[in-house]
Amino acid sequence: MWRGRRGLLRPSGCGVEELRCRRREREAALRKARREQQLVSKRLLRDEATEEAEGGRVVVILGEAQIQEFLRLAQRGIEEKERERALVSLRRGLQHPETQQTFIRLEGSIRTLVGLLTSNKALLQLEAARCLHELSHSEQSAVAEACLPATSYLLTYLSGHSSDFIELCLYTLGNLIVESEAVRRQLLPQGIVPALAACIQSPHLTVLEALGYALSQLLQAKEAPEKIIPLVLGSTLPQHILQLLQPGPKLNLGVAVEFAWCLHYIICSQVNNALLITQGALTTLGLLLLDLAAAVQRTEDAGLELLVCPVVRCLSNLLTEAAAETVGGPMHLQDERVLAALFILLQFFLHKQPSLLPEGLWLLNNLTANSPSFCTSLISLDLIEPLLHLLSVSNVVSVLVLTVLCNVAEKGPAYCQHLWPGLLLPTLLDTLALSDTEVVGQSVELLQLLFLYQPGAAQAFLQQSGLQALQRHEEVAQLQDRVHALQQTALHG
Amino acid sequence: MQLPPALHARLAGAPGAAAPLPVQRDALAGNAPFRFAARQVRFPREHEFFEDGDVQRHLYLQDVITQVAAEPERPRVPEFTCQVAGCCQAFDALEDYEHHYHTLHGNVCSYCRRAFPSGHLLDTHIQEWHDSLFQILAERQDMYQCLVEGCTEKFRTSRDRKQHLVAHHLYPADFRFDKPRKGSRPASQVSTEAAGEDRAPSEGDAMEVCSEHAEAPPEPPRERRVYGHRVPSTICFGQGASRGFKSTKKRSKRP
């Protein structure tokens, strides 16, 4: 069912601790980049198997003369094998940033490469494309932008038939897309959106994953909401994307991850989510969530959270659309299995990726806020206690949990009845012992609702030394009004 | 976080929603100083709420090189040769053959044996180069279609079209898949033309499939049309015409 992506392989010679350290550094760098709104990552497609056959991963820095020689041989060599070998040597050299710099400064180098790319020699074409791919992956803008003369050809080749070649073109395009707005300003008029829309009909999973990657890069661009997403929504891409996200035996994890992120970038830009809803996005994503919950129980598959995250985000944002609210309509998400799935996934997050708990709880809030039915399901499926157990994870998580509980409580006595007694009171008294203002504030709100709707709640609260628990917050600016009001209610009803 | 055992069964069960408990709100709820109101929340793209998930996503993207490393090696098969008549390229991997086939024999014009990267470009080529009806119509209306997928513009001449490609679609002026036919000679002379003038030995001319061969015997186009424009590449009408390129032949520069 779930064809997971190839497992993570550690490069040899790296200690586990060193890897962890590197990962922490990379994570810190990414966070910083995101805060500066510069979050950009490129994907490098290197065929390690070929590299090992070629004699290890030694990367040679090539000088100007060597590059010129390789280009000359590739272009005018007599024996085909000789021409191929020259290009392979060039490609290996281009793995090094210095070679890249030398290459782009050589007059006519790109032109020659493009000539080889469009030649009729299949293997030369492929090697030339690999050379371009190495260049596209560079962090130096000048190097990546040197590939621009090739873009019209890369796009043309997307409607070809050789899946390996198309995959390479797509990853190269994806890398170029994130490079700069200038690059995208060239790619859009060159017809990248229609080209992708045609290519997405390919049956090859590797092509689809590459396409998803390229499209996700395009949709992540700063100018996407104004310039790109309307074009994408006007094409056949959304229907195909939703099709590729349908749960079932044909669902491929790598492909689904890419397109789920594409959908997330589209939806959170809020350009025309109503259109996506009419195309069945809510239904598809809901079913996918169910499938994911079943999958996390079955396998230890690394990487499911990479798909769960964007699916949760898409659902959560879509639920806020007016079109989603038409009760009883076919688009309305009203299936309590979604709630069951979400809790299974919350448990999964707790073990695998606690930093994603807030996102899961955000979805839970959006499901329950305006829905008496979902609030009832929370009760009937015995999910209140599991929810309470999440209160010790972090402040952000606690605030969200309390918000969801407020969603239930505010619907009246019939709901509060089921929140009481149980673990709720002792848990709330615990949260009052904390110092985080938001957590305490939300606890106070919940208590107010309970006092209002549940007879005996105030009394039990007093008996358990609730007043003392409130006292420490009497002087806190954001809390004092509510704390005093609560104290009054508790004492005088 | 212990989940109730019945939950998994519920997940696997039938779709359905709970009949909601009666909602009954008191006017005092949410009154100042209390502020709670149940509401859905939406987050825009750049919101810091998404930071953790975004960072995980990008770590994954950056990590892919290690995942590709675990890819099993391509299955090698016993060496075989391309089955297209006249082509003796040999292969030991199916993916290499697939690429070769599509590049050289896939979208091949049966008139002039030029190869094209896609069916779309091949169709355009056949229409513009080998269809005399096209030439007649082109005298009276805009027949030259823009090459970019999704663009429906048509033009009077191929030069106008090229100008559109360059100005509007930012294509390079020397885009290799848009070589204009020299002059407007009738179709019957096309194959000779193909053998001669237009077959410029420019490096990397993608339309050149048979650049190794000195001449292509001219084929009567009238007969050809009866069979339709796209003839399977294994069928050859001319005398001794080769459809593929022979890897053993040396490349020779035309004078």
XYZ file of C-alpha atoms in Angstrom:
748
model
C 0.000 0.000 0.000
C 2.362 2.672 1.181
C 5.403 2.552 -0.983
C 7.780 4.389 1.256
C 10.702 6.230 -0.140
C 14.110 4.665 0.000
C 15.438 4.627 3.519
C 17.865 7.212 4.762
C 21.410 6.164 4.205
C 24.162 7.700 6.254
C 27.295 8.697 4.410
C 30.053 6.448 5.619
C 32.597 7.744 8.053
C 30.232 9.993 9.992
C 29.591 9.382 13.627
C 26.036 9.545 14.857
C 26.840 12.438 17.157
C 28.460 14.365 14.351
C 25.396 13.843 12.223
C 23.125 15.073 14.969
C 25.266 18.110 15.448
C 25.237 18.872 11.737
C 21.511 18.430 11.634
C 21.054 20.858 14.524
C 23.207 23.394 12.731
C 21.248 22.997 9.535
C 18.020 23.300 11.454
C 19.179 26.514 13.093
C 20.208 27.902 9.724
C 16.822 27.017 8.245
C 14.963 28.678 11.105
C 16.967 31.811 10.653
C 16.326 31.746 6.930
C 12.623 31.343 7.491
C 12.432 34.258 9.847
C 14.077 36.353 7.220
C 11.648 34.916 4.696
C 14.491 33.459 2.734
C 13.681 29.810 3.139
C 15.025 28.188 0.024
C 16.250 24.664 -0.509
C 17.469 22.973 -3.611
C 17.394 19.348 -4.461
C 20.328 17.539 -5.901
C 19.730 14.436 -7.920
C 22.892 12.441 -8.059
C 23.016 8.882 -9.112
C 25.328 7.431 -6.502
C 25.405 4.083 -8.191
C 26.932 5.601 -11.294
C 29.346 7.587 -9.197
C 30.653 4.532 -7.448
C 31.115 2.784 -10.738
C 33.104 5.760 -11.850
C 35.557 5.256 -9.057
C 34.541 6.922 -5.867
C 33.448 10.391 -4.925
C 36.618 12.312 -5.426
C 35.681 15.689 -6.747
C 38.289 17.242 -8.949
C 38.595 20.969 -9.437
C 39.002 21.634 -13.127
C 40.912 24.535 -14.533
C 39.998 26.610 -17.547
C 42.161 24.641 -19.958
C 40.774 21.325 -18.774
C 37.177 22.514 -19.099
C 37.862 23.759 -22.598
C 39.422 20.449 -23.532
C 36.506 18.449 -22.192
C 34.056 20.669 -24.025
C 36.007 20.352 -27.212
C 36.108 16.579 -26.957
C 32.430 16.375 -26.119
C 31.519 18.505 -29.066
C 33.886 17.288 -31.703
C 35.224 13.988 -30.469
C 35.254 11.250 -33.029
C 34.382 8.263 -30.942
C 31.094 8.482 -29.151
C 32.519 6.885 -26.028
C 35.212 9.523 -25.991
C 32.662 12.294 -26.168
C 30.664 10.756 -23.349
C 33.701 10.325 -21.162
C 34.648 13.933 -21.642
C 31.234 15.109 -20.534
C 31.259 12.775 -17.562
C 34.593 14.210 -16.478
C 33.226 17.693 -16.887
C 30.159 16.803 -14.879
C 32.201 15.395 -12.043
C 34.331 18.503 -11.998
C 31.218 20.656 -11.889
C 30.352 19.180 -8.525
C 32.897 21.598 -7.139
C 31.960 25.262 -6.745
C 35.298 26.444 -8.065
C 34.915 24.515 -11.285
C 31.440 25.949 -11.605
C 32.747 29.475 -11.327
C 35.468 28.851 -13.891
C 32.970 27.220 -16.204
C 30.465 30.027 -16.283
C 33.173 32.589 -16.925
C 34.405 30.729 -19.988
C 33.035 32.240 -23.138
C 30.722 29.964 -25.046
C 30.667 27.268 -22.380
C 26.947 27.381 -21.711
C 26.233 27.665 -25.394
C 28.196 24.495 -26.045
C 26.456 22.735 -23.206
C 23.054 23.726 -24.540
C 24.124 22.507 -27.947
C 24.954 19.114 -26.475
C 21.701 19.149 -24.537
C 19.757 19.522 -27.762
C 21.862 17.139 -29.788
C 20.545 13.868 -31.115
C 22.954 11.774 -29.101
C 20.906 10.428 -26.233
C 23.722 9.779 -23.780
C 25.372 13.099 -24.472
C 22.047 14.782 -23.932
C 21.712 13.099 -20.584
C 25.219 14.017 -19.464
C 24.773 17.589 -20.619
C 21.551 17.721 -18.618
C 23.403 16.389 -15.577
C 26.010 19.116 -15.974
C 23.271 21.729 -16.045
C 21.727 20.117 -13.011
C 24.952 20.476 -11.047
C 25.083 24.140 -11.993
C 21.455 24.675 -11.059
C 22.108 23.329 -7.598
C 24.731 25.946 -6.816
C 24.125 28.407 -4.031
C 25.838 31.087 -6.071
C 23.214 32.990 -7.997
C 25.572 33.735 -10.856
C 26.152 30.033 -11.425
C 22.511 29.036 -11.312
C 21.456 31.928 -13.474
C 24.003 30.884 -16.070
C 21.588 28.063 -16.868
C 18.914 30.439 -18.076
C 19.593 30.001 -21.801
C 18.642 26.360 -21.398
C 15.204 26.841 -19.853
C 13.158 26.920 -23.065
C 14.687 23.558 -23.958
C 14.164 22.083 -20.526
C 10.504 23.027 -20.813
C 10.240 21.628 -24.320
C 11.650 18.320 -23.169
C 8.976 17.997 -20.519
C 6.604 16.866 -23.237
C 8.996 14.195 -24.388
C 8.893 10.591 -23.300
C 12.157 9.657 -21.686
C 11.312 9.535 -17.990
C 14.868 9.760 -16.661
C 15.578 12.761 -18.797
C 12.339 14.475 -17.864
C 13.015 13.853 -14.190
C 16.403 15.515 -14.511
C 14.929 18.488 -16.379
C 12.298 18.911 -13.684
C 14.743 18.905 -10.784
C 16.932 21.348 -12.654
C 13.964 23.616 -13.289
C 12.929 23.293 -9.650
C 16.364 24.458 -8.528
C 16.342 27.353 -10.956
C 12.871 28.418 -9.918
C 13.909 29.177 -6.361
C 16.911 31.100 -7.497
C 15.319 34.467 -8.065
C 12.250 36.301 -9.220
C 14.168 37.170 -12.378
C 14.343 33.505 -13.295
C 10.653 33.026 -12.680
C 9.912 36.100 -14.757
C 11.464 34.221 -17.631
C 9.950 30.826 -16.914
C 6.362 31.991 -16.623
C 6.075 33.505 -20.101
C 7.993 30.531 -21.458
C 4.991 28.479 -20.472
C 6.110 26.563 -17.406
C 2.600 26.180 -16.025
C 1.071 24.612 -19.166
C 4.207 22.483 -19.550
C 3.793 21.136 -16.022
C 0.080 20.627 -16.560
C 0.836 18.447 -19.572
C 3.662 16.590 -17.849
C 1.644 15.731 -14.734
C -0.184 13.117 -16.759
C 2.942 10.990 -16.871
C 2.569 7.533 -15.304
C 6.144 7.529 -13.991
C 6.418 8.017 -10.243
C 9.897 9.483 -10.453
C 8.669 12.088 -12.929
C 5.693 12.909 -10.733
C 7.796 13.375 -7.642
C 10.171 15.638 -9.534
C 7.244 17.606 -10.919
C 5.774 18.006 -7.464
C 9.092 19.314 -6.248
C 9.381 21.840 -9.077
C 5.805 22.979 -8.634
C 6.195 23.325 -4.872
C 9.179 25.591 -5.473
C 7.166 27.677 -7.893
C 4.278 27.993 -5.472
C 6.545 28.983 -2.615
C 7.744 32.087 -4.420
C 7.028 35.423 -2.813
C 5.072 36.653 -5.782
C 3.134 33.404 -6.108
C -0.204 34.606 -4.718
C -0.441 37.361 -7.298
C 1.407 35.987 -10.281
C 1.594 32.219 -10.156
C -1.233 30.686 -8.164
C -3.988 32.207 -10.336
C -2.333 30.601 -13.373
C -2.062 27.272 -11.606
C -5.672 27.394 -10.422
C -6.753 28.186 -13.963
C -5.019 25.101 -15.309
C -5.813 21.425 -14.949
C -3.120 21.051 -12.306
C -5.408 21.166 -9.234
C -7.554 18.279 -10.480
C -4.503 16.167 -11.179
C -2.967 17.023 -7.840
C -6.104 15.945 -6.010
C -6.157 12.741 -8.016
C -2.580 12.003 -7.001
C -3.562 12.487 -3.365
C -6.376 9.963 -3.463
C -5.754 7.287 -0.863
C -5.497 3.775 -2.133
C -3.033 1.187 -3.363
C -1.586 3.536 -5.957
C -0.624 6.255 -3.504
C 3.105 6.825 -3.427
C 4.564 8.561 -0.385
C 7.275 10.525 -2.161
C 4.857 11.814 -4.777
C 2.133 12.595 -2.258
C 4.493 14.561 -0.023
C 5.410 16.911 -2.851
C 1.871 17.541 -4.000
C 0.510 17.934 -0.482
C 3.004 20.736 0.021
C 1.952 22.230 -3.321
C -1.620 22.229 -2.122
C -0.614 23.807 1.166
C 1.147 26.705 -0.553
C -1.884 27.270 -2.750
C -4.397 27.098 0.075
C -2.581 29.225 2.642
C -2.176 31.948 0.020
C -5.935 32.231 0.004
C -6.369 33.031 -3.664
C -9.385 30.915 -4.541
C -9.920 28.136 -2.074
C -13.585 27.905 -2.927
C -12.563 26.494 -6.292
C -10.543 23.753 -4.638
C -13.463 22.882 -2.423
C -15.742 22.469 -5.420
C -13.129 20.160 -6.899
C -13.468 17.933 -3.873
C -10.384 18.933 -1.919
C -12.037 18.546 1.473
C -13.282 15.069 0.710
C -9.967 13.899 -0.739
C -7.932 15.337 2.094
C -10.326 13.957 4.694
C -10.058 10.465 3.250
C -6.310 10.838 3.021
C -6.172 11.737 6.696
C -8.042 8.553 7.536
C -5.640 6.564 5.417
C -2.649 8.171 7.111
C -3.985 7.369 10.561
C -4.320 3.751 9.525
C -0.825 3.785 8.064
C 0.925 5.158 11.162
C -0.485 2.286 13.151
C 0.838 -0.266 10.693
C 4.308 0.831 9.853
C 7.339 2.408 11.397
C 7.804 4.119 8.069
C 10.067 7.083 8.361
C 8.618 10.100 6.767
C 4.872 9.825 7.233
C 4.910 13.036 9.249
C 6.215 14.769 6.133
C 2.873 14.036 4.548
C 0.665 14.387 7.612
C 1.852 17.932 8.235
C 0.754 19.531 4.944
C -2.477 17.502 4.880
C -3.387 18.777 8.350
C -2.559 22.345 7.313
C -4.631 22.130 4.128
C -7.653 20.717 5.912
C -7.431 23.203 8.712
C -7.218 26.235 6.435
C -9.902 24.941 4.076
C -12.311 24.491 6.953
C -12.263 28.239 7.505
C -13.659 28.899 4.040
C -17.297 29.847 3.773
C -17.788 27.210 1.106
C -16.871 24.552 3.616
C -19.625 25.531 5.925
C -22.639 24.601 3.845
C -24.003 22.037 6.214
C -25.325 18.933 4.600
C -23.700 19.793 1.293
C -21.449 17.257 -0.373
C -18.381 19.307 0.461
C -19.090 19.469 4.122
C -16.654 17.554 6.205
C -18.791 15.863 8.789
C -17.422 12.464 9.519
C -16.354 11.629 13.036
C -13.775 9.211 11.710
C -11.768 12.337 10.950
C -11.672 12.994 14.671
C -10.557 9.446 15.395
C -7.861 9.770 12.741
C -6.673 13.074 14.139
C -6.211 11.693 17.638
C -4.275 8.718 16.343
C -2.082 11.194 14.502
C -1.714 13.381 17.598
C -0.397 10.358 19.426
C 1.945 9.704 16.517
C 3.174 13.309 16.674
C 3.726 13.009 20.392
C 6.147 10.171 19.826
C 7.694 11.156 16.540
C 7.562 14.905 16.129
C 6.191 16.818 19.127
C 6.806 20.125 17.367
C 3.887 19.254 15.088
C 1.394 18.877 17.939
C 0.269 22.501 17.725
C -0.652 22.043 14.072
C -2.718 18.962 14.854
C -4.480 20.767 17.668
C -5.114 23.727 15.403
C -7.029 21.372 13.105
C -8.903 20.055 16.114
C -9.888 23.592 17.026
C -11.165 24.298 13.521
C -13.153 21.063 13.511
C -14.797 21.690 16.880
C -15.216 25.467 17.090
C -18.503 25.717 15.205
C -19.561 22.097 15.241
C -21.784 20.685 17.968
C -21.536 17.347 16.195
C -17.762 17.140 16.461
C -17.876 18.333 20.057
C -20.341 15.568 20.791
C -18.029 13.065 19.086
C -15.150 14.185 21.270
C -17.266 13.150 24.212
C -18.791 9.988 22.810
C -15.458 8.680 21.544
C -13.886 9.228 24.981
C -11.328 11.650 23.731
C -11.476 14.197 26.535
C -9.067 12.374 28.781
C -6.443 11.751 26.088
C -6.707 15.452 25.349
C -6.034 16.312 28.971
C -2.894 14.207 28.887
C -1.403 16.568 26.345
C -1.496 19.420 28.807
C 1.969 18.742 30.121
C 3.786 18.963 26.799
C 4.350 22.682 26.313
C 2.688 26.035 26.826
C 1.632 26.391 23.216
C 0.103 22.918 23.282
C -1.628 23.629 26.588
C -3.251 26.789 25.293
C -4.577 24.911 22.283
C -5.875 22.012 24.366
C -7.662 24.412 26.671
C -9.105 26.243 23.679
C -10.575 23.013 22.346
C -12.026 22.227 25.755
C -13.560 25.703 25.771
C -15.041 24.975 22.369
C -16.853 22.052 23.942
C -17.800 23.774 27.174
C -19.223 26.907 25.567
C -21.942 24.891 23.891
C -23.820 24.596 27.127
C -24.802 22.398 30.056
C -25.350 19.242 28.029
C -21.686 19.375 27.053
C -20.254 20.487 30.372
C -22.063 17.624 32.000
C -19.765 15.241 30.195
C -16.659 17.173 31.036
C -17.395 16.727 34.692
C -16.108 15.426 37.006
C -13.244 13.229 35.948
C -9.751 14.565 35.582
C -10.745 18.027 34.486
C -10.687 19.807 37.823
C -7.378 18.486 39.122
C -5.829 19.162 35.725
C -7.064 22.722 35.717
C -5.769 23.305 39.191
C -2.391 22.109 37.934
C -2.412 24.547 35.053
C -3.255 27.366 37.448
C 0.007 26.613 39.206
C 1.898 27.528 36.067
C 3.126 30.976 35.332
C 2.463 31.262 31.613
C -0.141 34.004 31.219
C -1.784 32.555 28.169
C -2.194 29.120 29.727
C -3.612 30.546 32.919
C -5.846 32.909 30.985
C -7.342 30.077 28.971
C -7.803 27.984 32.135
C -9.686 30.831 33.707
C -11.938 31.098 30.655
C -12.709 27.399 30.855
C -13.450 27.617 34.545
C -15.862 30.454 33.957
C -17.787 28.344 31.453
C -17.855 25.400 33.835
C -19.086 27.527 36.717
C -21.817 28.875 34.448
C -23.071 25.586 33.057
C -22.162 22.882 35.525
C -23.854 22.915 38.901
C -21.444 21.996 41.674
C -18.374 22.933 39.722
C -17.737 26.119 41.653
C -18.212 24.327 44.901
C -15.786 21.539 44.028
C -13.327 24.171 42.921
C -13.496 25.917 46.282
C -13.144 22.667 48.120
C -9.976 21.852 46.226
C -8.340 25.134 47.237
C -9.053 26.735 43.915
C -9.095 30.226 45.376
C -5.557 29.898 46.604
C -4.501 28.688 43.189
C -5.999 31.849 41.703
C -4.396 34.178 44.198
C -0.915 34.154 42.696
C -2.309 35.677 39.511
C -4.221 38.528 41.107
C -1.595 41.092 40.244
C -0.881 40.015 36.682
C -2.107 42.736 34.340
C -3.573 40.489 31.652
C -5.246 38.234 34.176
C -6.433 40.261 37.113
C -9.849 41.275 35.789
C -10.756 37.754 34.911
C -9.274 36.290 38.069
C -11.283 38.636 40.254
C -14.474 37.966 38.331
C -13.898 34.243 38.679
C -13.253 34.530 42.382
C -16.533 36.402 42.754
C -18.452 33.798 40.777
C -16.948 30.972 42.763
C -17.841 32.563 46.069
C -21.218 34.013 45.301
C -22.500 32.096 42.321
C -1.332 9.566 25.712
C -3.571 6.555 25.956
C -6.220 6.271 23.322
C -9.474 4.393 23.986
C -9.265 0.967 22.313
C -12.567 1.495 20.509
C -11.040 4.386 18.580
C -9.205 2.230 16.089
C -12.364 0.295 15.447
C -14.192 3.560 14.873
C -11.606 4.619 12.340
C -12.121 1.426 10.426
C -15.875 1.688 10.697
C -18.517 3.383 8.586
C -18.627 7.118 7.942
C -21.004 8.992 10.155
C -21.466 11.989 12.389
C -22.617 12.086 15.976
C -26.082 13.396 16.641
C -25.207 16.599 18.443
C -26.098 17.202 22.052
C -28.436 20.160 22.465
C -26.665 23.514 22.413
C -27.786 25.972 25.020
C -25.815 29.111 25.626
C -26.097 31.561 28.434
C -25.889 35.262 27.637
C -23.324 35.673 30.409
C -20.787 33.418 28.764
C -18.009 35.380 27.146
C -19.130 38.610 28.827
C -16.414 41.033 29.831
C -13.924 40.590 31.349
C -14.015 37.111 29.832
C -13.298 36.962 26.178
C -13.523 33.449 24.918
C -15.412 32.916 21.683
C -15.190 29.705 19.743
C -13.758 30.512 16.358
C -11.865 28.895 13.547
C -8.413 30.181 12.876
C -6.579 30.459 9.587
C -2.868 31.027 9.194
C -1.319 32.730 6.196
C 1.845 31.536 4.455
C 4.522 33.305 6.384
C 3.048 32.918 9.842
C 5.526 31.799 12.464
C 3.079 29.081 13.490
C 4.318 27.150 10.470
C 7.972 27.491 11.289
C 8.626 24.033 12.693
C 6.858 22.160 9.945
C 8.522 24.264 7.247
C 11.941 23.612 8.690
C 11.251 19.862 8.711
C 10.153 20.061 5.112
C 13.363 21.755 4.039
C 15.558 19.392 6.005
C 13.893 16.654 4.018
C 14.568 18.400 0.724
C 18.189 18.857 1.608
C 18.450 15.289 2.792
C 17.377 13.730 -0.416
C 20.896 13.120 -1.598
C 21.292 10.556 1.134
C 18.065 8.942 0.082
C 19.081 8.741 -3.526
C 22.247 7.003 -2.371
C 20.211 4.043 -1.222
C 18.691 3.602 -4.666
C 19.409 0.117 -5.945
C 21.598 -0.014 -8.986
C 19.927 -0.107 -12.324
C 19.314 -3.671 -13.438
C 21.697 -4.595 -16.188
C 20.408 -6.835 -18.939
C 22.240 -8.852 -21.548
C 23.339 -6.521 -24.272
C 20.832 -5.924 -27.023
C 20.614 -3.690 -30.033
C 18.041 -1.178 -31.095
C 15.427 -2.838 -33.271
C 14.844 0.079 -35.557
C 15.953 -0.740 -39.074
C 19.399 0.579 -39.747
C 20.204 1.491 -36.167
C 22.748 -0.689 -34.441
C 23.168 1.107 -31.157
C 23.714 -1.368 -28.347
C 22.483 -1.165 -24.758
C 22.708 -2.989 -21.488
C 20.125 -1.051 -19.541
C 16.509 -0.493 -20.409
C 16.450 3.147 -19.291
C 19.293 3.995 -21.655
C 17.455 2.348 -24.498
C 14.262 4.178 -23.615
C 16.034 7.487 -23.784
C 17.794 6.612 -27.044
C 14.597 5.449 -28.641
C 12.599 8.498 -27.719
C 15.346 10.874 -28.717
C 16.079 9.354 -32.085
C 13.182 7.241 -33.211
C 10.316 8.567 -31.200
C 8.938 11.597 -32.914
C 10.469 11.244 -36.323
C 9.176 12.943 -39.425
C 8.609 10.334 -42.091
C 9.328 12.821 -44.851
C 12.666 14.207 -43.839
C 13.619 12.003 -40.940
C 14.161 14.840 -38.554
C 13.619 13.895 -34.938
C 11.669 16.088 -32.540
C 11.470 16.170 -28.755
C 7.690 15.901 -28.691
C 4.686 14.881 -30.720
C 3.452 18.438 -30.630
C 6.541 19.823 -32.343
C 6.526 16.976 -34.847
C 2.937 17.676 -35.807
C 3.667 21.363 -36.217
C 6.693 20.556 -38.372
C 4.821 18.178 -40.649
C 2.057 20.658 -41.131
C 4.335 23.552 -41.905
C 6.988 21.796 -43.920
C 5.270 18.989 -45.769
C 1.675 19.960 -46.235
C 1.029 21.960 -49.391
C -2.512 22.663 -48.275
C -1.021 24.473 -45.326
C 0.951 26.691 -47.702
C -2.170 27.559 -49.644
C -4.153 28.405 -46.549
C -1.244 30.361 -45.131
C -1.524 32.814 -47.985
C -4.913 33.868 -46.769
C -4.963 33.385 -43.029
C -2.804 33.110 -39.930
C -1.661 29.537 -39.862
C 1.624 29.500 -37.947
C 0.779 28.455 -34.441
C 2.755 29.509 -31.402
C 4.973 26.659 -30.197
C 4.391 27.226 -26.511
C 1.858 24.866 -25.026
C -1.242 26.663 -23.949
C -0.712 29.697 -26.192
C -3.297 29.873 -28.950
C -1.820 32.712 -30.979
C -1.421 32.173 -34.711
C 0.675 34.084 -37.170
C 0.904 34.878 -40.830
C 4.523 33.940 -41.276
C 7.012 31.833 -39.402
C 9.064 34.936 -38.852
C 6.170 36.631 -37.090
C 5.811 33.595 -34.960
C 9.468 33.610 -34.062
C 9.198 37.253 -33.132
C 6.303 36.415 -30.857
C 8.260 33.577 -29.277
C 11.143 35.885 -28.545
C 9.255 38.972 -27.439
C 6.328 37.405 -25.647
C 7.637 34.074 -24.435
C 11.254 35.085 -23.941
C 12.515 32.253 -26.106
C 16.041 32.426 -27.516
C 16.214 33.838 -31.016
C 18.029 30.740 -32.196
C 15.600 28.258 -30.695
C 16.570 24.985 -32.334
C 13.119 23.590 -32.782
C 11.883 26.477 -34.831
C 13.982 26.401 -37.941
C 12.103 28.140 -40.725
C 11.716 26.505 -44.081
C 13.846 28.344 -46.585
C 11.540 30.088 -49.020
C 8.072 28.865 -49.845
C 8.725 26.123 -52.341
C 6.072 23.519 -52.967
C 6.122 20.365 -50.965
C 7.416 18.149 -53.720
C 10.818 19.657 -53.377
C 10.946 19.399 -49.655
C 12.895 16.193 -49.393
C 15.622 17.406 -51.682
C 15.686 20.553 -49.707
C 15.952 18.500 -46.592
C 18.880 16.680 -48.014
C 20.608 19.834 -49.058
C 20.209 23.342 -47.820
C 18.464 23.058 -44.538
C 20.602 20.278 -43.391
C 23.157 22.692 -42.104
C 25.875 20.970 -40.198
C 25.466 23.317 -37.280
C 26.568 21.731 -34.110
C 23.828 20.199 -32.107
C 21.079 20.740 -34.613
C 18.480 18.600 -32.991
C 16.586 17.941 -36.117
C 19.526 16.207 -37.657
C 18.988 12.561 -37.413
C 20.923 11.347 -40.417
C 23.759 13.782 -40.422
C 26.153 11.029 -41.251
C 24.648 10.311 -44.593
C 25.581 12.179 -47.697
C 22.249 12.099 -49.372
C 18.739 11.037 -48.854
C 16.996 9.784 -51.950
C 13.983 11.943 -52.701
C 10.681 10.216 -52.087
C 7.566 11.036 -54.016
C 5.432 12.971 -51.554
C 2.190 12.316 -53.370
C 2.257 8.633 -52.593
C 3.333 9.383 -49.123
C 0.269 11.373 -48.309
C -1.959 8.426 -48.996
C -0.493 6.643 -46.029
C -0.835 9.566 -43.704
C 1.917 11.698 -42.409
C 3.280 9.619 -39.628
C 4.716 6.421 -40.897
C 6.125 3.918 -38.476
C 9.837 4.334 -38.446
C 10.459 0.723 -39.345
C 9.022 1.240 -42.790
C 11.314 2.739 -45.331
C 10.316 3.868 -48.783
C 13.532 5.037 -50.294
C 16.315 2.933 -51.648
C 18.856 2.210 -49.034
C 17.685 5.038 -46.787
C 18.622 4.518 -43.188
C 16.303 5.557 -40.462
C 18.625 5.684 -37.578
C 22.191 6.754 -37.254
C 24.969 4.296 -37.345
C 27.178 4.615 -34.382
C 30.071 3.044 -36.185
C 30.183 5.690 -38.879
C 32.492 8.554 -38.336
C 31.062 11.990 -38.018
C 32.188 14.059 -40.908
C 31.868 17.751 -41.259
C 30.141 18.938 -44.383
C 32.173 21.307 -46.475
